Coordinates of C-alpha atoms in Angstrom, one line a residue:
X1 CA 0.0 0.0 0.0
X2 CA 1.3 3.5 -0.8
X3 CA 1.5 6.4 1.5
X4 CA -1.6 8.2 0.2
X5 CA -4.3 8.1 3.0
X6 CA -7.0 8.1 0.3
X7 CA -6.2 4.4 -0.1
X8 CA -7.4 3.9 3.5
X9 CA -10.3 6.4 3.5
X10 CA -11.5 5.6 0.0
X11 CA -15.1 4.3 0.0
X12 CA -15.6 5.5 3.6
X13 CA -16.8 9.0 3.1
X14 CA -17.0 11.6 5.8
X15 CA -20.5 12.7 6.9
X16 CA -20.7 15.9 9.0
X17 CA -24.1 14.7 10.3
X18 CA -23.0 11.3 11.5
X19 CA -20.1 10.0 13.5
X20 CA -18.5 7.1 11.6
X21 CA -16.2 4.6 13.2
X22 CA -15.2 1.0 12.6
X23 CA -13.1 -1.9 13.9
X24 CA -10.1 -3.0 11.7
X25 CA -7.4 -5.6 12.1
X26 CA -4.0 -3.9 12.4
X27 CA -0.7 -5.0 10.9
X28 CA 0.1 -6.5 14.2
X29 CA -3.0 -8.7 14.1
X30 CA -4.8 -6.9 16.8
X31 CA -8.0 -4.9 16.6
X32 CA -7.8 -1.2 16.2
X33 CA -10.5 1.6 16.2
X34 CA -10.8 4.0 13.4
X35 CA -12.7 7.2 13.4
X36 CA -13.6 9.0 10.1
X37 CA -12.9 12.8 10.3
X38 CA -13.1 15.5 7.6
X39 CA -9.4 15.4 6.8
X40 CA -8.9 11.6 7.1
X41 CA -8.9 8.8 9.6
X42 CA -7.8 8.6 13.3
X43 CA -6.6 5.1 14.3
X44 CA -6.6 4.2 18.0
X45 CA -5.7 1.4 20.3
X46 CA -8.8 0.1 22.0
X47 CA -7.2 -0.2 25.4
X48 CA -4.8 1.9 27.5
X49 CA -3.9 5.2 25.9
X50 CA -5.4 5.6 22.4
X51 CA -2.0 6.3 21.0
X52 CA -0.6 3.1 22.5
X53 CA 2.2 4.8 24.6
X54 CA 3.0 4.3 28.2
X55 CA 4.0 7.6 29.8
X56 CA 6.5 7.1 32.7
X57 CA 5.8 3.3 32.2
X58 CA 2.2 3.7 33.2
X59 CA -0.9 2.9 31.1
X60 CA -1.7 6.7 31.1
X61 CA -0.6 10.0 32.5
X62 CA -3.7 10.0 34.8
X63 CA -2.6 6.7 36.3
X64 CA 1.0 8.0 36.7
X65 CA -0.2 11.1 38.6
X66 CA -2.6 9.1 40.8
X67 CA 0.3 6.8 41.7
X68 CA 2.3 9.9 42.6
X69 CA -0.5 11.0 44.8
X70 CA -0.6 7.7 46.6
X71 CA 3.2 8.0 47.3
X72 CA 2.7 11.2 49.3
X73 CA 1.9 11.2 53.0
X74 CA -1.2 13.3 52.6
X75 CA -2.2 12.0 49.2
X76 CA -1.4 15.4 47.6
X77 CA 1.1 16.1 44.8
X78 CA 4.1 18.0 46.0
X79 CA 4.0 20.6 43.2
X80 CA 1.2 22.2 41.0
X81 CA 1.1 21.0 37.4
X82 CA 3.0 23.4 35.2
X83 CA 2.0 24.4 31.7
X84 CA 3.9 21.5 30.0
X85 CA 2.3 18.9 32.3
X86 CA -1.1 20.4 31.7
X87 CA -0.6 20.4 27.9
X88 CA 0.3 16.7 28.1
X89 CA -2.8 16.0 30.1
X90 CA -4.9 17.9 27.7
X91 CA -3.5 15.9 24.8
X92 CA -4.5 12.7 26.7
X93 CA -8.0 14.1 27.3
X94 CA -8.4 14.8 23.6
X95 CA -7.2 11.3 22.7
X96 CA -9.9 9.8 25.0
X97 CA -12.4 12.3 23.6
X98 CA -12.0 10.9 20.1
X99 CA -12.1 7.3 21.3
X100 CA -15.3 8.0 23.3
X101 CA -16.8 9.4 20.1
X102 CA -15.8 6.2 18.1
X103 CA -17.1 3.8 20.8
X104 CA -20.3 5.8 21.2
X105 CA -20.9 5.5 17.4
X106 CA -20.4 1.7 17.6
X107 CA -22.5 1.2 20.7
X108 CA -19.5 0.0 22.8
X109 CA -21.1 1.2 26.0
X110 CA -18.7 -0.4 28.5
X111 CA -15.8 1.2 26.7
X112 CA -17.6 4.6 26.6
X113 CA -18.2 4.2 30.4
X114 CA -14.6 3.4 31.2
X115 CA -13.1 6.1 28.9
X116 CA -15.5 8.8 30.2
X117 CA -14.7 7.7 33.8
X118 CA -11.0 8.2 32.9
X119 CA -11.7 11.6 31.4
X120 CA -13.7 12.8 34.4
X121 CA -11.0 11.7 36.7
X122 CA -8.4 13.5 34.6
X123 CA -10.5 16.7 34.6
X124 CA -10.7 16.5 38.5
X125 CA -6.9 16.0 38.7
X126 CA -6.0 18.8 36.4
X127 CA -8.6 21.2 37.8
X128 CA -7.2 20.6 41.3
X129 CA -3.5 20.9 40.5
X130 CA -3.2 23.3 37.5
X131 CA -0.9 26.1 38.4
X132 CA -3.5 28.8 37.4
X133 CA -7.2 29.2 37.3
X134 CA -7.3 29.8 33.5
X135 CA -5.7 26.5 32.8
X136 CA -7.9 24.7 35.3
X137 CA -10.9 26.2 33.6
X138 CA -9.8 24.7 30.2
X139 CA -10.2 21.3 31.8
X140 CA -13.4 22.1 33.7
X141 CA -15.2 23.1 30.5
X142 CA -14.9 19.5 29.3
X143 CA -17.0 18.3 32.2
X144 CA -20.5 18.6 30.7
X145 CA -19.6 16.6 27.6
X146 CA -17.8 13.8 29.4
X147 CA -20.6 13.6 32.1
X148 CA -23.2 13.4 29.3
X149 CA -21.4 10.5 27.6
X150 CA -20.8 8.8 30.9
X151 CA -24.5 9.0 31.7
X152 CA -25.5 7.6 28.3
X153 CA -23.2 4.7 28.7
X154 CA -24.4 3.9 32.2
X155 CA -28.0 4.1 31.2
X156 CA -27.5 1.9 28.1
X157 CA -25.7 -0.7 30.2
X158 CA -28.5 -0.7 32.8
X159 CA -31.3 -0.9 30.2
X160 CA -29.4 -3.7 28.5
X161 CA -29.7 -5.6 31.9
X162 CA -33.4 -4.7 32.2
X163 CA -32.7 -2.3 35.1
X164 CA -34.7 0.7 34.0
X165 CA -34.9 2.2 37.5
X166 CA -31.1 2.3 37.6
X167 CA -31.0 3.8 34.0
X168 CA -33.4 6.6 35.1
X169 CA -31.3 7.2 38.2
X170 CA -28.1 7.6 36.2
X171 CA -29.8 10.0 33.7
X172 CA -31.4 12.1 36.5
X173 CA -28.1 12.4 38.4
X174 CA -26.4 13.6 35.2
X175 CA -29.2 16.2 34.6
X176 CA -28.7 17.5 38.2
X177 CA -24.9 17.6 37.9
X178 CA -24.8 19.3 34.5
X179 CA -27.5 21.8 35.6
X180 CA -25.4 22.5 38.7
X181 CA -22.3 23.1 36.6
X182 CA -23.9 25.7 34.4
X183 CA -25.6 27.4 37.3
X184 CA -22.3 27.7 39.1
X185 CA -20.2 28.8 36.2
X186 CA -22.5 30.7 33.8
X187 CA -25.1 33.5 34.0
X188 CA -28.8 32.8 33.3
X189 CA -29.1 35.7 30.9
X190 CA -27.0 37.3 28.1
X191 CA -25.7 40.8 28.3
X192 CA -28.7 42.0 26.3
X193 CA -31.1 40.5 28.8
X194 CA -32.1 37.6 26.6
X195 CA -32.3 34.1 28.1
X196 CA -29.3 31.9 27.6
X197 CA -29.9 28.9 25.3
X198 CA -30.0 25.6 27.0
X199 CA -26.6 23.9 26.5
X200 CA -26.6 20.9 24.2
X201 CA -25.3 18.5 26.8
X202 CA -28.2 19.4 29.2
X203 CA -30.7 18.9 26.4
X204 CA -29.1 15.5 25.6
X205 CA -29.3 14.1 29.2
X206 CA -32.9 15.3 29.6
X207 CA -33.7 13.5 26.4
X208 CA -31.9 10.5 27.7
X209 CA -34.2 10.5 30.8
X210 CA -37.3 10.7 28.6
X211 CA -35.9 7.9 26.4
X212 CA -35.4 5.6 29.4
X213 CA -39.1 6.1 30.4
X214 CA -40.2 5.5 26.8
X215 CA -38.2 2.3 26.4
X216 CA -39.2 1.0 29.8
X217 CA -41.7 -2.0 29.4
X218 CA -45.1 -1.2 30.8
X219 CA -46.3 -3.1 33.8
X220 CA -49.4 -5.2 33.7
X221 CA -51.3 -2.4 35.6
X222 CA -50.2 0.2 33.1
X223 CA -51.2 -1.9 30.1
X224 CA -54.7 -2.5 31.6
X225 CA -55.1 1.2 32.4
X226 CA -54.2 2.1 28.8
X227 CA -56.7 -0.5 27.5
X228 CA -59.4 0.9 29.9
X229 CA -58.8 4.5 28.7
X230 CA -59.1 3.3 25.1
X231 CA -62.3 1.3 25.9
X232 CA -64.0 4.3 27.5
X233 CA -62.9 6.5 24.6
X234 CA -64.6 4.1 22.2
X235 CA -67.6 3.9 24.5
X236 CA -67.1 0.1 24.8
X237 CA -68.5 0.1 28.3
X238 CA -68.8 -3.6 28.7
X239 CA -65.1 -4.0 28.0
X240 CA -64.3 -1.1 30.2
X241 CA -66.2 -2.7 33.1
X242 CA -64.3 -5.9 32.6
X243 CA -61.0 -4.1 32.7
X244 CA -62.0 -2.0 35.7
X245 CA -63.0 -5.2 37.6
X246 CA -59.6 -6.7 36.7
X247 CA -57.8 -3.7 37.9
X248 CA -59.7 -3.6 41.2
X249 CA -58.7 -7.1 41.8
X250 CA -55.1 -6.1 41.6
X251 CA -53.3 -5.1 44.8
X252 CA -53.5 -1.4 45.6
X253 CA -56.0 -0.3 43.0
X254 CA -58.6 2.1 44.3
X255 CA -56.5 2.7 47.5
X256 CA -54.0 5.3 46.2
X257 CA -51.7 2.7 44.6
X258 CA -52.6 3.0 41.0
X259 CA -55.7 5.2 40.4
X260 CA -55.6 8.9 41.1
X261 CA -52.1 9.4 39.8
X262 CA -50.3 8.0 42.8
X263 CA -48.0 5.5 41.0
X264 CA -44.3 6.1 41.5
X265 CA -41.6 6.3 38.9
X266 CA -37.9 6.1 39.3

């Protein structure tokens, strides 16, 4: 194969409206992740650092600094992170950002969870130890996106296990945390007095919460209630009476457990 990247990207067109990723077998016989971008293709290792390096003989810079923390008596790094150290951490964060994008496109939810956990820990570390507030803020600004991706992964994993209550819990926690981040760091109105647009990450996690409820299988009670409402709408009163009798025979109906809007949701 020649050196022209078109030989690799040919037939795999870039689409600005869709994140495109794929698994390939590398020259070493191991699987690699590829992400299609406008100027070509990113190729990443699926585990460890996406670029395959081992900084300071650790799987990642984050793990190196966490190990350095553990060596200290009070669990605190001896010195703040200078501009070079922060630049290296920012490079690692961006590598994980691209791999999260690829894994999200492929529905690799466990990998999205693990990589977004890594990114969130990296943000915490850099925000705490950056030598100046401006550099710390560069890292903090990544929080809403990484928290959004983390919530999506956790919710998808939970729904895959049939645990919709846990999925809703993860989505709601992300909504609360991202809302709190924007309230703490941004104004509610623009300089001209107009309302600030809702951030995309917050819209996404709210939609995730609604999606969990939509995908949650209905209980038997909810199914009967829906059939009852439909029977009444069609004026099929005989069928409605049968359904009402069946509902009354179920535990809690007519005593605040189902009727009257008293049912509880996660």
